Short mmCIF file of C-alpha atoms and ligand atoms in Angstrom, two decimals:
data_model
loop_
_atom_site.label_atom_id
_atom_site.label_comp_id
_atom_site.label_asym_id
_atom_site.label_seq_id
_atom_site.Cartn_x
_atom_site.Cartn_y
_atom_site.Cartn_z
CA UNK A 12 83.47 140.77 53.67
CA UNK A 13 84.69 144.29 52.74
CA UNK A 14 88.48 144.48 52.61
CA UNK A 15 90.44 147.65 51.90
CA UNK A 16 94.05 147.71 50.72
CA UNK A 17 96.45 150.57 50.13
CA UNK A 18 95.08 151.21 46.65
CA UNK A 19 91.61 151.98 48.14
CA UNK A 20 92.93 154.64 50.51
CA UNK A 21 93.38 158.32 49.74
CA UNK A 22 95.66 159.68 52.45
CA UNK A 23 95.32 163.28 51.18
CA UNK A 24 92.34 163.86 53.56
CA UNK A 25 94.86 163.74 56.41
CA UNK A 26 97.62 165.78 54.81
CA UNK A 27 98.49 168.88 56.91
CA UNK A 28 95.92 167.84 59.53
CA UNK A 29 96.85 167.18 63.14
CA UNK A 30 96.56 163.69 64.63
CA UNK A 31 96.53 163.66 68.43
CA UNK A 32 97.58 160.39 70.09
CA UNK A 33 96.45 160.20 73.70
CA UNK A 34 98.54 157.63 75.63
CA UNK A 35 101.98 156.27 74.87
CA UNK A 36 101.86 152.63 75.83
CA UNK A 37 101.78 149.56 73.62
CA UNK A 38 99.54 150.94 70.83
CA UNK A 39 100.16 154.65 71.42
CA UNK A 40 103.88 154.51 70.79
CA UNK A 41 103.54 152.39 67.68
CA UNK A 42 100.78 154.47 66.14
CA UNK A 43 102.53 157.78 66.91
CA UNK A 44 105.89 156.69 65.47
CA UNK A 45 104.42 155.00 62.36
CA UNK A 46 102.17 158.04 61.58
CA UNK A 47 105.14 160.41 62.04
CA UNK A 48 107.34 158.23 59.74
CA UNK A 49 104.46 158.24 57.22
CA UNK A 50 104.73 162.02 57.09
CA UNK A 51 101.73 163.01 59.17
CA UNK A 52 101.58 165.78 61.79
CA UNK A 53 101.46 163.94 65.13
CA UNK A 54 101.01 165.40 68.67
CA UNK A 55 101.17 163.06 71.67
CA UNK A 56 98.97 163.90 74.63
CA UNK A 57 100.13 162.76 78.05
CA UNK A 58 99.98 163.58 81.74
CA UNK A 59 102.96 165.77 82.74
CA UNK A 60 103.56 163.45 85.73
CA UNK A 61 103.47 160.24 83.68
CA UNK A 62 106.46 158.07 82.90
CA UNK A 63 105.87 158.13 79.14
CA UNK A 64 106.49 161.90 78.67
CA UNK A 65 110.29 161.64 78.54
CA UNK A 66 110.11 158.53 76.39
CA UNK A 67 107.92 160.13 73.78
CA UNK A 68 110.15 163.20 73.64
CA UNK A 69 113.26 161.01 73.42
CA UNK A 70 111.55 159.28 70.44
CA UNK A 71 111.42 162.66 68.70
CA UNK A 72 107.72 163.36 69.18
CA UNK A 73 105.92 166.57 69.92
CA UNK A 74 104.38 166.08 73.41
CA UNK A 75 101.73 168.18 75.19
CA UNK A 76 99.41 167.84 78.20
CA UNK A 77 96.20 165.97 77.31
CA UNK A 78 93.82 168.93 76.98
CA UNK A 79 96.43 170.99 75.09
CA UNK A 80 97.19 168.15 72.68
CA UNK A 81 93.57 167.92 71.59
CA UNK A 82 93.39 171.54 70.42
CA UNK A 83 93.50 171.83 66.66
CA UNK A 84 93.21 168.06 66.11
CA UNK A 85 91.48 166.48 63.14
CA UNK A 86 91.75 162.94 64.62
CA UNK A 87 92.01 162.21 68.34
CA UNK A 88 93.11 158.64 69.07
CA UNK A 89 92.22 157.20 72.46
CA UNK A 90 95.15 154.86 73.18
CA UNK A 91 95.01 154.74 77.00
CA UNK A 92 93.72 151.72 78.94
CA UNK A 93 90.04 151.18 78.20
CA UNK A 94 89.02 151.84 81.83
CA UNK A 95 90.57 155.33 81.79
CA UNK A 96 88.86 156.51 78.60
CA UNK A 97 85.59 157.67 80.20
CA UNK A 98 87.24 160.15 82.58
CA UNK A 99 89.76 161.15 79.94
CA UNK A 100 86.97 162.06 77.52
CA UNK A 101 85.21 164.10 80.22
CA UNK A 102 88.46 165.96 80.95
CA UNK A 103 89.19 166.95 77.33
CA UNK A 104 85.73 167.28 75.77
CA UNK A 105 85.65 171.08 76.02
CA UNK A 106 88.90 171.32 74.01
CA UNK A 107 87.86 169.01 71.18
CA UNK A 108 87.50 171.04 67.92
CA UNK A 109 84.14 171.07 66.13
CA UNK A 110 83.56 168.13 63.81
CA UNK A 111 86.74 166.31 64.85
CA UNK A 112 87.03 162.50 64.67
CA UNK A 113 87.41 160.31 67.75
CA UNK A 114 89.36 157.16 66.99
CA UNK A 115 89.59 154.00 69.10
CA UNK A 116 91.73 150.87 68.87
CA UNK A 117 89.12 148.78 70.68
CA UNK A 118 85.42 149.45 70.83
CA UNK A 119 84.82 148.97 74.60
CA UNK A 120 84.23 152.59 75.70
CA UNK A 121 81.80 153.34 72.87
CA UNK A 122 80.01 149.96 72.65
CA UNK A 123 79.34 149.85 76.42
CA UNK A 124 78.45 153.56 76.46
CA UNK A 125 81.23 154.65 78.72
CA UNK A 126 81.67 157.61 76.41
CA UNK A 127 78.73 159.38 74.84
CA UNK A 128 80.46 161.59 72.30
CA UNK A 129 79.33 165.13 71.48
CA UNK A 130 76.81 165.38 68.61
CA UNK A 131 79.19 166.99 66.11
CA UNK A 132 81.95 164.35 66.30
CA UNK A 133 82.75 161.42 64.03
CA UNK A 134 83.48 158.16 65.88
CA UNK A 135 85.62 155.47 64.25
CA UNK A 136 87.67 152.39 65.07
CA UNK A 137 91.04 151.21 63.75
CA UNK A 138 91.89 148.07 65.62
CA UNK A 139 95.27 146.44 64.75
CA UNK A 140 95.11 142.68 65.17
CA UNK A 141 98.34 142.53 67.07
CA UNK A 142 100.23 144.15 69.97
CA UNK A 143 101.90 147.54 69.58
CA UNK A 144 105.43 146.19 69.40
CA UNK A 145 104.50 144.20 66.34
CA UNK A 146 102.65 147.12 64.76
CA UNK A 147 105.91 149.10 64.98
CA UNK A 148 108.24 146.30 63.94
CA UNK A 149 106.19 145.27 60.92
CA UNK A 150 105.99 148.91 59.78
CA UNK A 151 109.77 149.34 60.02
CA UNK A 152 110.24 146.21 57.91
CA UNK A 153 107.93 147.62 55.24
CA UNK A 154 104.95 145.43 56.20
CA UNK A 155 101.89 146.00 58.34
CA UNK A 156 99.62 144.33 60.90
CA UNK A 157 96.08 143.78 59.57
CA UNK A 158 93.44 146.07 61.05
CA UNK A 159 89.71 146.22 61.51
CA UNK A 160 87.89 149.42 60.63
CA UNK A 161 84.44 150.53 61.86
CA UNK A 162 82.42 153.69 61.71
CA UNK A 163 80.03 154.31 64.60
CA UNK A 164 79.11 157.94 63.68
CA UNK A 165 79.73 159.70 60.41
CA UNK A 166 78.86 163.36 60.84
CA UNK A 167 81.22 164.82 58.27
CA UNK A 168 80.63 162.28 55.53
CA UNK A 169 84.34 161.41 55.44
CA UNK A 170 84.70 159.30 58.62
CA UNK A 171 85.53 156.12 56.76
CA UNK A 172 88.11 157.90 54.54
CA UNK A 173 89.81 159.42 57.59
CA UNK A 174 89.93 156.09 59.43
CA UNK A 175 91.40 154.35 56.37
CA UNK A 176 94.03 157.07 55.93
CA UNK A 177 95.00 156.56 59.57
CA UNK A 178 95.16 152.79 59.01
CA UNK A 179 97.44 153.40 56.05
CA UNK A 180 99.62 155.68 58.18
CA UNK A 181 100.22 153.00 60.77
CA UNK A 182 100.97 150.44 58.02
CA UNK A 183 97.76 148.43 58.46
CA UNK A 184 96.55 149.00 54.89
CA UNK A 185 99.62 147.18 53.58
CA UNK A 186 98.17 144.00 55.14
CA UNK A 187 94.49 144.75 54.59
CA UNK A 188 91.76 146.47 56.57
CA UNK A 189 88.51 144.56 57.15
CA UNK A 190 85.26 146.43 57.77
CA UNK A 191 83.37 145.57 60.94
CA UNK A 192 81.14 147.24 63.50
CA UNK A 193 81.95 148.43 67.03
CA UNK A 194 79.71 145.65 68.38
CA UNK A 195 81.41 142.88 66.38
CA UNK A 196 84.94 144.09 67.11
CA UNK A 197 84.31 144.58 70.86
CA UNK A 198 82.46 141.32 71.44
CA UNK A 199 84.76 139.12 69.36
CA UNK A 200 87.90 140.71 70.76
CA UNK A 201 86.75 140.14 74.35
CA UNK A 202 85.67 136.60 73.59
CA UNK A 203 88.93 135.74 71.85
CA UNK A 204 91.11 136.98 74.72
CA UNK A 205 88.93 135.38 77.39
CA UNK A 206 88.04 132.00 75.92
CA UNK A 207 91.03 131.21 73.71
CA UNK A 208 94.04 133.58 73.54
CA UNK A 209 94.75 134.53 77.14
CA UNK A 210 92.20 132.91 79.51
CA UNK A 211 91.74 129.65 77.64
CA UNK A 212 95.29 128.95 76.72
CA UNK A 213 96.86 129.79 80.09
CA UNK A 214 94.32 127.66 81.94
CA UNK A 215 95.01 124.80 79.55
CA UNK A 216 98.76 125.11 80.11
CA UNK A 217 98.49 125.22 83.90
CA UNK A 218 96.03 122.37 84.03
CA UNK A 219 98.33 120.26 81.83
CA UNK A 220 101.33 121.14 84.02
CA UNK A 221 99.45 120.23 87.24
CA UNK A 222 98.21 116.96 85.75
CA UNK A 223 101.77 115.81 84.89
CA UNK A 224 103.32 117.01 88.15
CA UNK A 225 100.60 115.44 90.32
CA UNK A 226 101.20 112.20 88.47
CA UNK A 227 104.87 112.30 89.61
CA UNK A 228 106.64 113.61 86.55
CA UNK A 229 109.46 116.16 86.89
CA UNK A 230 108.18 119.76 86.79
CA UNK A 231 111.00 120.76 84.35
CA UNK A 232 109.94 118.08 81.87
CA UNK A 233 106.31 119.09 82.31
CA UNK A 234 107.20 122.73 81.66
CA UNK A 235 108.90 121.92 78.34
CA UNK A 236 105.96 119.81 77.24
CA UNK A 237 103.09 122.15 78.01
CA UNK A 238 104.52 125.66 77.97
CA UNK A 239 107.79 125.88 76.04
CA UNK A 240 106.75 123.82 73.03
CA UNK A 241 103.51 125.69 72.60
CA UNK A 242 105.31 128.32 70.55
CA UNK A 243 106.41 125.76 67.96
CA UNK A 244 102.85 124.71 67.38
CA UNK A 245 101.43 128.25 67.42
CA UNK A 246 103.98 129.34 64.82
CA UNK A 247 102.92 126.53 62.50
CA UNK A 248 99.23 127.42 62.98
CA UNK A 249 99.95 131.11 62.45
CA UNK A 250 101.85 130.45 59.22
CA UNK A 251 99.71 127.80 57.63
CA UNK A 252 96.72 126.80 59.69
CA UNK A 253 95.84 123.26 60.76
CA UNK A 254 97.26 121.90 57.44
CA UNK A 255 100.78 123.17 58.13
CA UNK A 256 100.73 121.87 61.70
CA UNK A 257 99.65 118.45 60.50
CA UNK A 258 102.42 118.45 57.89
CA UNK A 259 105.12 119.06 60.48
CA UNK A 260 104.04 117.01 63.51
CA UNK A 261 104.40 113.20 63.65
CA UNK A 262 101.50 110.88 62.72
CA UNK A 263 101.41 109.85 66.36
CA UNK A 264 100.96 113.44 67.47
CA UNK A 265 98.27 114.01 64.80
CA UNK A 266 96.36 110.84 65.84
CA UNK A 267 96.57 111.87 69.52
CA UNK A 268 95.34 115.32 68.58
CA UNK A 269 92.29 114.03 66.79
CA UNK A 270 91.41 111.39 69.39
CA UNK A 271 92.13 113.34 72.60
CA UNK A 272 91.61 117.03 71.75
CA UNK A 273 87.80 116.74 71.63
CA UNK A 274 87.89 114.95 75.05
CA UNK A 275 89.74 117.91 76.67
CA UNK A 276 87.68 120.60 74.99
CA UNK A 277 84.37 118.75 75.03
CA UNK A 278 80.70 119.64 75.60
CA UNK A 279 81.38 121.22 78.96
CA UNK A 280 84.03 123.61 77.61
CA UNK A 281 81.88 124.46 74.63
CA UNK A 282 78.93 125.28 76.96
CA UNK A 283 81.30 127.43 79.04
CA UNK A 284 82.40 129.29 75.95
CA UNK A 285 78.78 130.06 75.08
CA UNK A 286 78.20 131.33 78.65
CA UNK A 287 81.32 133.53 78.42
CA UNK A 288 80.02 134.94 75.12
CA UNK A 289 76.61 135.70 76.49
CA UNK A 290 78.10 137.56 79.46
CA UNK A 291 80.00 139.68 76.90
CA UNK A 292 76.95 140.25 74.72
CA UNK A 293 74.53 141.22 77.49
CA UNK A 294 77.01 143.58 79.19
CA UNK A 295 77.57 141.47 82.35
CA UNK A 296 81.30 141.23 81.78
CA UNK A 297 81.65 144.95 81.09
CA UNK A 298 79.60 145.96 84.13
CA UNK A 299 81.65 143.72 86.47
CA UNK A 300 84.98 144.89 84.99
CA UNK A 301 84.04 148.55 85.27
CA UNK A 302 82.96 148.00 88.92
CA UNK A 303 86.24 146.21 89.64
CA UNK A 304 88.21 149.02 88.10
CA UNK A 305 86.26 151.68 90.04
CA UNK A 306 86.72 149.74 93.29
CA UNK A 307 90.52 149.92 92.97
CA UNK A 308 91.34 146.58 91.23
CA UNK A 309 91.98 144.59 94.44
CA UNK A 310 90.49 141.41 93.04
CA UNK A 311 92.41 142.01 89.79
CA UNK A 312 95.69 142.19 91.72
CA UNK A 313 94.82 139.24 93.99
CA UNK A 314 94.15 136.99 91.02
CA UNK A 315 97.22 138.11 89.11
CA UNK A 316 99.44 137.55 92.16
CA UNK A 317 98.00 134.04 92.52
CA UNK A 318 98.83 133.29 88.84
CA UNK A 319 102.37 134.64 89.27
CA UNK A 320 102.94 132.53 92.40
CA UNK A 321 102.16 129.29 90.59
CA UNK A 322 105.05 126.75 90.57
CA UNK A 323 105.13 126.79 86.75
CA UNK A 324 106.46 130.35 87.00
CA UNK A 325 109.43 129.40 89.16
CA UNK A 326 110.33 126.35 87.05
CA UNK A 327 109.86 128.38 83.87
CA UNK A 328 112.07 131.29 85.07
CA UNK A 329 114.89 128.88 85.95
CA UNK A 330 114.77 127.07 82.62
CA UNK A 331 114.44 130.21 80.54
CA UNK A 332 117.44 131.79 82.23
CA UNK A 333 119.54 129.03 80.62
CA UNK A 334 118.14 129.81 77.14
CA UNK A 335 120.29 132.80 76.19
CA UNK A 336 118.49 133.40 72.97
CA UNK A 337 115.17 134.23 74.68
CA UNK A 338 114.24 137.79 75.46
CA UNK A 339 113.34 137.48 79.12
P1 NAD B 423 98.81 150.59 77.59
O1 NAD B 423 98.38 150.14 78.93
O2 NAD B 423 99.98 149.95 76.95
O3 NAD B 423 99.18 152.15 77.56
C1 NAD B 423 98.45 153.03 78.23
C2 NAD B 423 99.09 154.43 78.20
O4 NAD B 423 98.07 155.35 78.53
C3 NAD B 423 100.24 154.63 79.20
O5 NAD B 423 101.44 154.39 78.64
C4 NAD B 423 100.01 156.08 79.58
O6 NAD B 423 100.77 156.86 78.64
C5 NAD B 423 98.57 156.37 79.33
N1 NAD B 423 97.74 156.45 80.50
C6 NAD B 423 97.54 155.55 81.50
N2 NAD B 423 96.67 156.00 82.38
C7 NAD B 423 96.28 157.25 81.99
C8 NAD B 423 95.41 158.20 82.50
N3 NAD B 423 94.78 158.05 83.67
N4 NAD B 423 95.26 159.37 81.83
C9 NAD B 423 95.92 159.57 80.68
N5 NAD B 423 96.76 158.70 80.13
C10 NAD B 423 96.94 157.52 80.78
O7 NAD B 423 97.52 150.53 76.61
P2 NAD B 423 97.35 149.68 75.29
O8 NAD B 423 97.48 148.23 75.62
O9 NAD B 423 98.17 150.26 74.24
O10 NAD B 423 95.84 149.95 74.98
C11 NAD B 423 95.40 151.15 74.38
C12 NAD B 423 94.12 150.84 73.58
O11 NAD B 423 94.47 149.97 72.51
C13 NAD B 423 93.04 150.16 74.38
O12 NAD B 423 91.79 150.58 73.90
C14 NAD B 423 93.25 148.67 74.02
O13 NAD B 423 92.08 147.92 74.17
C15 NAD B 423 93.64 148.82 72.55
N6 NAD B 423 94.36 147.73 72.00
C16 NAD B 423 95.47 147.23 72.66
C17 NAD B 423 96.17 146.16 72.09
C18 NAD B 423 97.42 145.63 72.72
O14 NAD B 423 97.96 144.68 72.19
N7 NAD B 423 97.93 146.15 73.83
C19 NAD B 423 95.78 145.62 70.83
C20 NAD B 423 94.64 146.17 70.16
C21 NAD B 423 93.98 147.20 70.77
MG1 MG B 424 94.59 132.47 83.47
#
């Protein structure tokens, strides 16, 4: 594994150069503010009609229309939703300066060939392993969120240096930057969010809730057991892995974990994980998601509405409204 820390980075390659941040959502806002506070010259590119324009200006940033923002840029960071990046690239390509560097926070558009960059451009990835809010908060506290770095195309011979300087500017080098490839970052990121982080864990929670409620237990008690308390366990895992969790839970919980966990996530779930991974690797997932996006996201909205109508949402909202300390 190749790991870079602040000592390995020479930020002077970005001094007095313009960094254009396209998009001002979760990642865009965090990157733009961190880079500005690190002393870099940042321009935010947005649609005039979009809701983020006023917000970025109120945050003290220099904002321009997308095509204008790209002019004069050394690095152009694509921090819009992945499905928008293809048409965005087509709209701004003519304005991209010679030998500039395109930077992505997730490899989707490049790995699945949504964008085929002009011959003269560098193409790099700096992917923070955390949401934008955390990237900003950690930076403000003097820390950083670890990042992955990858170089797809190095035309200028300094693509890696530029990417690392950007990573340092957003605070990521304080925590360490691990070298990867666009393929590895894209495929593992998609797999993680589908099988474990988002898809896997929410399905596990809802199935656990339904199992208890169908057996006649109170929904409120079920909610506390399978949703609320998840955070306590995840915090232990995050801080100290399986060892810390085992140190803090009871022996009864640990024995139940070891005996019953493999029954719930058994051969069938492992086979499903492999199938999910091969859909990601062979491009099936990407093809279907792009088609869904191009068709207007009706199935996306239908499925999300169904999730949000689930009884666990109503029970959860009622209980959380009594917990003043939660941000809800
Ligand atoms: P987001 O949805 O939070 O923000 C998108 C922003 O893009 C909007 O605020 C808007 O300013 C702009 N935008 C939307 N539609 C646009 C259009 N048609 N034309 C121009 N601009 C438009 O996005 P995000 O979650 O920050 O994701 C940005 C990138 O970062 C993606 O590649 C994503 O995969 C990656 N990423 C996200 C996270 C995360 O936690 N959210 C983590 C790592 C990497
Ligand atoms: Mg789900």
